[in-house]
């Protein structure tokens, strides 16, 4: 039975109305990376960081999963083998689309983390720096999100999945951010067939055996229909 490991990035949520990072009018055109997605930026100006994520939490709650999210959930339910989705996205559109075997390697907007004792709890829609940690009571609340220089979640488990993959697929990710950008190399080394779904070849596009160019809502749905029909 074929094991399929799928890495998703901001591009899969773009057609739901969530901005990507590196598009011309994306998040990095409006915010400086070092201000909003680094531990140092949070130390300098926590309110700026919490406002950035409060806005993104509200945006994510106002949109719906698209055909690509639903197609991956259908693949998991109907494929005669294991399907694992690893997302770099912090929205909950995969969950709301029905995917169950899911890893949020860069954390989730739905989580809060204490910057002092590292206790984790469900995030309120609007997070404030004065919010006390429910465990140590320090007012040091932050989003449970992986910033530059921090270790993504569950890396050992993710590498295990990659080394067992028969097919590795990357959808809507620019291949600029590691370790996720290195997953194609890991999966290839382990013998997986590799397919990239994107509007264009990514920064690591040359490492994929196959490319499906176009909007994920169409290309991913076609691919899933095809796999389930064979
Ligand atoms: C569509 C579409 C449609 C649009 N259909 N497609 C030098 C060399 C190598 C590495 C490093 C280095 N210096 C530092 C590093 C490490 C660093 C890193 O990679 N930096 C690079 C910038 C060079 N990485 C880290 O620090 C990570 N931690 C780490 O490495 O720990 C040590 C470690 C060591 C060994 C093993 C393991 C770990 C942490 C990275 C944290 C990333 N955090 C962010 C922000 C937080 C989350 C959030 O707020 O949302 O995560 S950055 C941002 O980029 C976000 C994303 O998850 C991530 C990836 O972006 P993504 O998803 O690819 O989006 P875009 O916008 O770039 O691309 C969208 C794509 O979709 C485009 O290609 C479009 O074409 C496409 N598209 N519409 C199909 N309809």
Tab-separated table of C-alpha atoms and ligand atoms in Angstrom:
chain	number	residue	atom	x	y	z
A	1	UNK	CA	0.000	0.000	0.000
A	2	UNK	CA	1.252	3.445	-0.940
A	3	UNK	CA	2.131	5.955	1.755
A	4	UNK	CA	1.614	9.567	0.668
A	5	UNK	CA	3.229	12.414	2.608
A	6	UNK	CA	2.008	15.907	1.746
A	7	UNK	CA	3.665	19.200	2.711
A	8	UNK	CA	1.482	22.273	2.391
A	9	UNK	CA	2.277	25.983	2.484
A	10	UNK	CA	0.512	29.315	2.261
A	11	UNK	CA	-0.437	28.738	-1.407
A	12	UNK	CA	-3.034	26.103	-0.499
A	13	UNK	CA	-4.937	28.651	1.594
A	14	UNK	CA	-4.538	31.519	-0.901
A	15	UNK	CA	-7.746	30.678	-2.761
A	16	UNK	CA	-9.613	30.734	0.562
A	17	UNK	CA	-8.563	34.382	0.887
A	18	UNK	CA	-5.534	34.123	3.194
A	19	UNK	CA	-2.520	36.132	2.079
A	20	UNK	CA	0.726	34.315	1.326
A	21	UNK	CA	4.045	35.632	2.661
A	22	UNK	CA	6.240	36.222	-0.349
A	23	UNK	CA	3.778	37.382	-3.038
A	24	UNK	CA	4.304	40.986	-4.222
A	25	UNK	CA	1.345	42.101	-2.095
A	26	UNK	CA	1.887	39.396	0.568
A	27	UNK	CA	2.534	39.710	4.301
A	28	UNK	CA	6.245	40.471	3.879
A	29	UNK	CA	5.379	43.496	1.735
A	30	UNK	CA	3.602	44.999	4.773
A	31	UNK	CA	5.618	43.744	7.748
A	32	UNK	CA	9.321	43.301	8.476
A	33	UNK	CA	10.158	39.651	9.148
A	34	UNK	CA	12.468	40.574	12.027
A	35	UNK	CA	9.683	42.593	13.705
A	36	UNK	CA	6.899	40.010	13.672
A	37	UNK	CA	8.263	36.450	13.342
A	38	UNK	CA	11.378	36.341	15.504
A	39	UNK	CA	11.748	35.937	19.284
A	40	UNK	CA	13.826	39.149	19.272
A	41	UNK	CA	10.972	41.089	17.595
A	42	UNK	CA	8.604	39.826	20.286
A	43	UNK	CA	11.011	40.904	23.043
A	44	UNK	CA	11.376	44.388	21.507
A	45	UNK	CA	7.678	45.018	20.895
A	46	UNK	CA	5.316	42.252	22.024
A	47	UNK	CA	2.195	44.314	21.284
A	48	UNK	CA	3.162	44.670	17.625
A	49	UNK	CA	3.566	40.893	17.353
A	50	UNK	CA	0.312	40.111	19.180
A	51	UNK	CA	-1.559	42.625	16.962
A	52	UNK	CA	-0.090	40.948	13.838
A	53	UNK	CA	-1.350	37.548	14.990
A	54	UNK	CA	-4.685	38.862	16.346
A	55	UNK	CA	-5.391	40.216	12.874
A	56	UNK	CA	-4.379	36.957	11.196
A	57	UNK	CA	-6.463	34.907	13.691
A	58	UNK	CA	-9.520	37.012	12.846
A	59	UNK	CA	-8.829	36.680	9.105
A	60	UNK	CA	-8.438	32.890	9.320
A	61	UNK	CA	-11.710	32.590	11.244
A	62	UNK	CA	-13.536	34.515	8.527
A	63	UNK	CA	-12.626	32.234	5.592
A	64	UNK	CA	-13.494	28.689	4.548
A	65	UNK	CA	-11.465	25.691	3.332
A	66	UNK	CA	-11.266	25.447	-0.464
A	67	UNK	CA	-11.446	22.534	-2.902
A	68	UNK	CA	-7.777	21.615	-2.332
A	69	UNK	CA	-8.271	21.205	1.443
A	70	UNK	CA	-11.375	19.085	0.834
A	71	UNK	CA	-9.614	16.978	-1.801
A	72	UNK	CA	-6.799	16.091	0.622
A	73	UNK	CA	-9.332	15.058	3.267
A	74	UNK	CA	-11.080	12.851	0.700
A	75	UNK	CA	-7.723	11.333	-0.264
A	76	UNK	CA	-7.064	10.453	3.379
A	77	UNK	CA	-10.533	8.929	3.801
A	78	UNK	CA	-10.582	6.929	0.563
A	79	UNK	CA	-6.960	6.081	-0.326
A	80	UNK	CA	-6.016	2.493	0.270
A	81	UNK	CA	-2.874	3.425	2.231
A	82	UNK	CA	-1.600	6.018	4.683
A	83	UNK	CA	-1.897	9.757	3.963
A	84	UNK	CA	-0.110	12.262	6.201
A	85	UNK	CA	-0.389	16.047	5.846
A	86	UNK	CA	2.383	18.247	7.220
A	87	UNK	CA	1.419	21.895	7.073
A	88	UNK	CA	3.534	24.991	7.553
A	89	UNK	CA	0.305	26.956	7.801
A	90	UNK	CA	-0.982	28.223	11.112
A	91	UNK	CA	-4.632	28.454	9.992
A	92	UNK	CA	-7.071	25.593	10.689
A	93	UNK	CA	-8.368	25.076	7.153
A	94	UNK	CA	-7.055	21.498	6.876
A	95	UNK	CA	-8.875	20.518	10.083
A	96	UNK	CA	-12.038	22.264	8.949
A	97	UNK	CA	-11.712	20.546	5.557
A	98	UNK	CA	-11.714	17.170	7.328
A	99	UNK	CA	-8.033	16.123	7.409
A	100	UNK	CA	-7.177	14.078	10.490
A	101	UNK	CA	-3.544	12.917	10.201
A	102	UNK	CA	-2.141	16.443	10.371
A	103	UNK	CA	1.015	18.052	11.756
A	104	UNK	CA	1.272	21.825	12.264
A	105	UNK	CA	5.062	22.083	12.076
A	106	UNK	CA	5.034	25.894	12.512
A	107	UNK	CA	2.383	25.887	15.268
A	108	UNK	CA	-1.184	27.196	15.101
A	109	UNK	CA	-3.104	30.443	15.560
A	110	UNK	CA	-5.386	28.523	17.936
A	111	UNK	CA	-2.594	28.063	20.465
A	112	UNK	CA	-1.119	30.318	23.178
A	113	UNK	CA	2.301	29.769	24.714
A	114	UNK	CA	3.862	31.250	27.849
A	115	UNK	CA	7.174	32.887	26.888
A	116	UNK	CA	8.458	32.180	30.422
A	117	UNK	CA	7.383	28.648	31.474
A	118	UNK	CA	6.351	27.340	27.991
A	119	UNK	CA	2.914	26.232	29.211
A	120	UNK	CA	0.478	25.928	26.274
A	121	UNK	CA	-3.275	26.660	26.238
A	122	UNK	CA	-6.019	27.536	23.703
A	123	UNK	CA	-5.569	31.072	22.379
A	124	UNK	CA	-8.288	33.698	22.824
A	125	UNK	CA	-9.332	35.474	19.597
A	126	UNK	CA	-7.603	38.628	20.873
A	127	UNK	CA	-4.384	38.012	22.769
A	128	UNK	CA	-2.976	40.725	25.064
A	129	UNK	CA	0.444	40.900	26.667
A	130	UNK	CA	-1.163	41.470	30.092
A	131	UNK	CA	-2.932	38.065	29.827
A	132	UNK	CA	-1.476	35.941	32.635
A	133	UNK	CA	-0.224	32.416	31.928
A	134	UNK	CA	-2.772	29.990	33.458
A	135	UNK	CA	0.121	27.984	34.926
A	136	UNK	CA	2.818	30.382	36.209
A	137	UNK	CA	0.646	33.553	36.123
A	138	UNK	CA	3.364	35.631	34.416
A	139	UNK	CA	1.911	38.133	31.913
A	140	UNK	CA	4.052	36.761	29.063
A	141	UNK	CA	1.561	35.333	26.605
A	142	UNK	CA	2.594	34.743	22.974
A	143	UNK	CA	1.158	32.786	20.046
A	144	UNK	CA	2.164	29.116	19.917
A	145	UNK	CA	3.916	29.682	16.588
A	146	UNK	CA	7.411	28.737	15.417
A	147	UNK	CA	9.456	31.826	14.605
A	148	UNK	CA	12.794	32.074	12.807
A	149	UNK	CA	15.532	30.532	14.905
A	150	UNK	CA	13.073	28.286	16.781
A	151	UNK	CA	12.743	24.534	16.297
A	152	UNK	CA	9.671	23.441	14.306
A	153	UNK	CA	7.389	20.951	16.052
A	154	UNK	CA	7.660	17.142	15.938
A	155	UNK	CA	10.703	17.034	13.646
A	156	UNK	CA	11.661	13.452	14.562
A	157	UNK	CA	8.193	12.159	13.694
A	158	UNK	CA	8.130	14.190	10.473
A	159	UNK	CA	11.489	12.795	9.322
A	160	UNK	CA	10.208	9.276	10.099
A	161	UNK	CA	7.196	9.889	7.854
A	162	UNK	CA	9.422	11.309	5.095
A	163	UNK	CA	11.700	8.295	5.086
A	164	UNK	CA	8.667	5.968	4.770
A	165	UNK	CA	6.989	7.931	1.951
A	166	UNK	CA	6.288	6.305	-1.417
A	167	UNK	CA	4.985	9.601	-2.771
A	168	UNK	CA	5.987	13.036	-1.456
A	169	UNK	CA	3.947	16.021	-2.530
A	170	UNK	CA	4.508	19.743	-1.837
A	171	UNK	CA	1.595	22.111	-2.396
A	172	UNK	CA	1.781	25.918	-2.456
A	173	UNK	CA	5.100	26.463	-0.761
A	174	UNK	CA	7.915	28.630	-2.104
A	175	UNK	CA	10.746	26.414	-0.835
A	176	UNK	CA	12.481	29.300	0.884
A	177	UNK	CA	12.153	28.226	4.511
A	178	UNK	CA	14.025	25.315	6.086
A	179	UNK	CA	13.711	22.625	7.332
A	180	UNK	CA	10.482	22.250	5.261
A	181	UNK	CA	12.306	23.159	2.025
A	182	UNK	CA	14.641	20.218	2.655
A	183	UNK	CA	11.825	17.645	2.877
A	184	UNK	CA	11.877	16.908	-0.861
A	185	UNK	CA	15.556	15.927	-0.628
A	186	UNK	CA	14.857	13.657	2.370
A	187	UNK	CA	11.939	11.945	0.649
A	188	UNK	CA	13.891	11.509	-2.617
A	189	UNK	CA	16.814	10.014	-0.749
A	190	UNK	CA	14.387	7.482	0.716
A	191	UNK	CA	13.129	6.604	-2.791
A	192	UNK	CA	9.835	8.523	-2.935
A	193	UNK	CA	8.309	9.824	-6.158
A	194	UNK	CA	8.081	13.606	-5.730
A	195	UNK	CA	5.469	16.017	-7.101
A	196	UNK	CA	5.259	19.789	-6.721
A	197	UNK	CA	1.947	21.695	-7.017
A	198	UNK	CA	2.417	25.436	-7.422
A	199	UNK	CA	1.658	28.384	-9.679
A	200	UNK	CA	5.333	28.265	-10.678
A	201	UNK	CA	8.430	26.213	-9.905
A	202	UNK	CA	9.554	26.874	-6.324
A	203	UNK	CA	13.076	27.645	-5.102
A	204	UNK	CA	13.615	23.877	-4.723
A	205	UNK	CA	11.493	23.004	-7.761
A	206	UNK	CA	14.394	21.385	-9.608
A	207	UNK	CA	14.482	18.634	-6.989
A	208	UNK	CA	10.981	17.365	-7.826
A	209	UNK	CA	10.402	14.628	-10.388
A	210	UNK	CA	7.043	16.052	-11.475
A	211	UNK	CA	5.288	19.446	-11.521
A	212	UNK	CA	1.636	20.360	-11.640
A	213	UNK	CA	1.450	24.058	-12.441
A	214	UNK	CA	-1.777	25.944	-11.661
A	215	UNK	CA	-4.095	26.871	-8.792
A	216	UNK	CA	-4.150	24.175	-6.099
A	217	UNK	CA	-7.962	24.041	-6.003
A	218	UNK	CA	-7.845	22.596	-9.540
A	219	UNK	CA	-4.547	20.732	-9.753
A	220	UNK	CA	-4.856	19.009	-6.381
A	221	UNK	CA	-8.489	18.047	-6.980
A	222	UNK	CA	-7.594	16.558	-10.393
A	223	UNK	CA	-4.668	14.633	-8.912
A	224	UNK	CA	-6.778	13.224	-6.049
A	225	UNK	CA	-9.584	12.228	-8.425
A	226	UNK	CA	-7.009	10.467	-10.552
A	227	UNK	CA	-5.374	8.572	-7.696
A	228	UNK	CA	-8.722	7.462	-6.291
A	229	UNK	CA	-9.882	6.299	-9.717
A	230	UNK	CA	-6.871	3.998	-10.274
B	1	LIG	C1	0.032	28.784	-4.928
B	1	LIG	C2	-1.218	29.391	-5.018
B	1	LIG	C3	-2.264	28.589	-5.466
B	1	LIG	C4	0.155	30.872	-4.294
B	1	LIG	N1	-2.040	27.331	-5.786
B	1	LIG	N2	0.226	27.514	-5.257
B	1	LIG	C5	20.419	29.787	5.879
B	1	LIG	C6	20.261	28.653	5.096
B	1	LIG	C7	19.311	27.675	5.418
B	1	LIG	C8	18.507	27.829	6.536
B	1	LIG	C9	18.660	28.963	7.306
B	1	LIG	C10	19.614	29.923	6.989
B	1	LIG	N3	19.521	30.917	7.909
B	1	LIG	C11	18.556	30.604	8.795
B	1	LIG	C12	18.023	29.407	8.445
B	1	LIG	C13	16.895	28.681	9.119
B	1	LIG	C14	15.561	29.367	8.927
B	1	LIG	C15	15.328	29.594	7.433
B	1	LIG	O1	14.893	28.709	6.711
B	1	LIG	N4	15.573	30.805	6.949
B	1	LIG	C16	15.428	31.078	5.517
B	1	LIG	C17	14.705	32.397	5.338
B	1	LIG	C18	16.789	31.023	4.869
B	1	LIG	N5	14.560	28.482	9.465
B	1	LIG	C19	14.236	28.502	10.754
B	1	LIG	O2	14.692	29.319	11.529
B	1	LIG	C20	13.287	27.422	11.219
B	1	LIG	N6	13.845	26.750	12.329
B	1	LIG	C21	14.985	26.041	12.230
B	1	LIG	O3	15.623	25.960	11.187
B	1	LIG	O4	15.346	25.396	13.380
B	1	LIG	C22	16.597	24.671	13.393
B	1	LIG	C23	16.501	23.293	12.790
B	1	LIG	C24	17.665	22.659	12.433
B	1	LIG	C25	17.649	21.383	11.882
B	1	LIG	C26	16.440	20.705	11.725
B	1	LIG	C27	15.302	21.334	12.118
B	1	LIG	C28	15.341	22.615	12.642
B	1	LIG	C29	11.964	28.022	11.659
B	1	LIG	C30	11.183	28.556	10.511
B	1	LIG	C31	9.942	29.278	11.000
B	1	LIG	C32	9.145	29.869	9.841
B	1	LIG	N7	8.198	30.719	10.348
B	1	LIG	C33	7.268	31.381	9.426
B	1	LIG	C34	6.417	32.391	10.268
B	1	LIG	C35	5.682	31.751	11.396
B	1	LIG	C36	4.381	31.130	10.976
B	1	LIG	C37	3.340	32.175	10.628
B	1	LIG	O5	3.300	33.257	11.220
B	1	LIG	O6	2.491	31.880	9.765
B	1	LIG	O7	6.462	30.408	8.758
B	1	LIG	S1	8.049	32.260	8.073
B	1	LIG	C38	6.807	31.890	6.876
B	1	LIG	O8	7.426	31.119	5.817
B	1	LIG	C39	5.813	30.962	7.587
B	1	LIG	C40	5.587	29.922	6.541
B	1	LIG	O9	5.079	28.732	7.121
B	1	LIG	C41	6.943	29.786	5.891
B	1	LIG	C42	6.908	29.193	4.504
B	1	LIG	O10	6.187	30.012	3.618
B	1	LIG	P1	5.350	29.365	2.451
B	1	LIG	O11	4.214	28.594	3.012
B	1	LIG	O12	6.250	28.666	1.525
B	1	LIG	O13	4.677	30.670	1.789
B	1	LIG	P2	5.253	31.628	0.635
B	1	LIG	O14	4.464	32.872	0.657
B	1	LIG	O15	6.721	31.743	0.705
B	1	LIG	O16	4.937	30.814	-0.709
B	1	LIG	C43	3.619	30.574	-1.180
B	1	LIG	C44	3.723	29.706	-2.416
B	1	LIG	O17	2.418	29.354	-2.839
B	1	LIG	C45	4.397	30.414	-3.606
B	1	LIG	O18	5.380	29.532	-4.156
B	1	LIG	C46	3.250	30.635	-4.596
B	1	LIG	O19	3.662	30.533	-5.957
B	1	LIG	C47	2.325	29.500	-4.234
B	1	LIG	N8	0.915	29.760	-4.514
B	1	LIG	N9	-1.076	30.721	-4.654
B	1	LIG	C48	-0.770	26.825	-5.714
B	1	LIG	N10	-3.524	29.114	-5.616
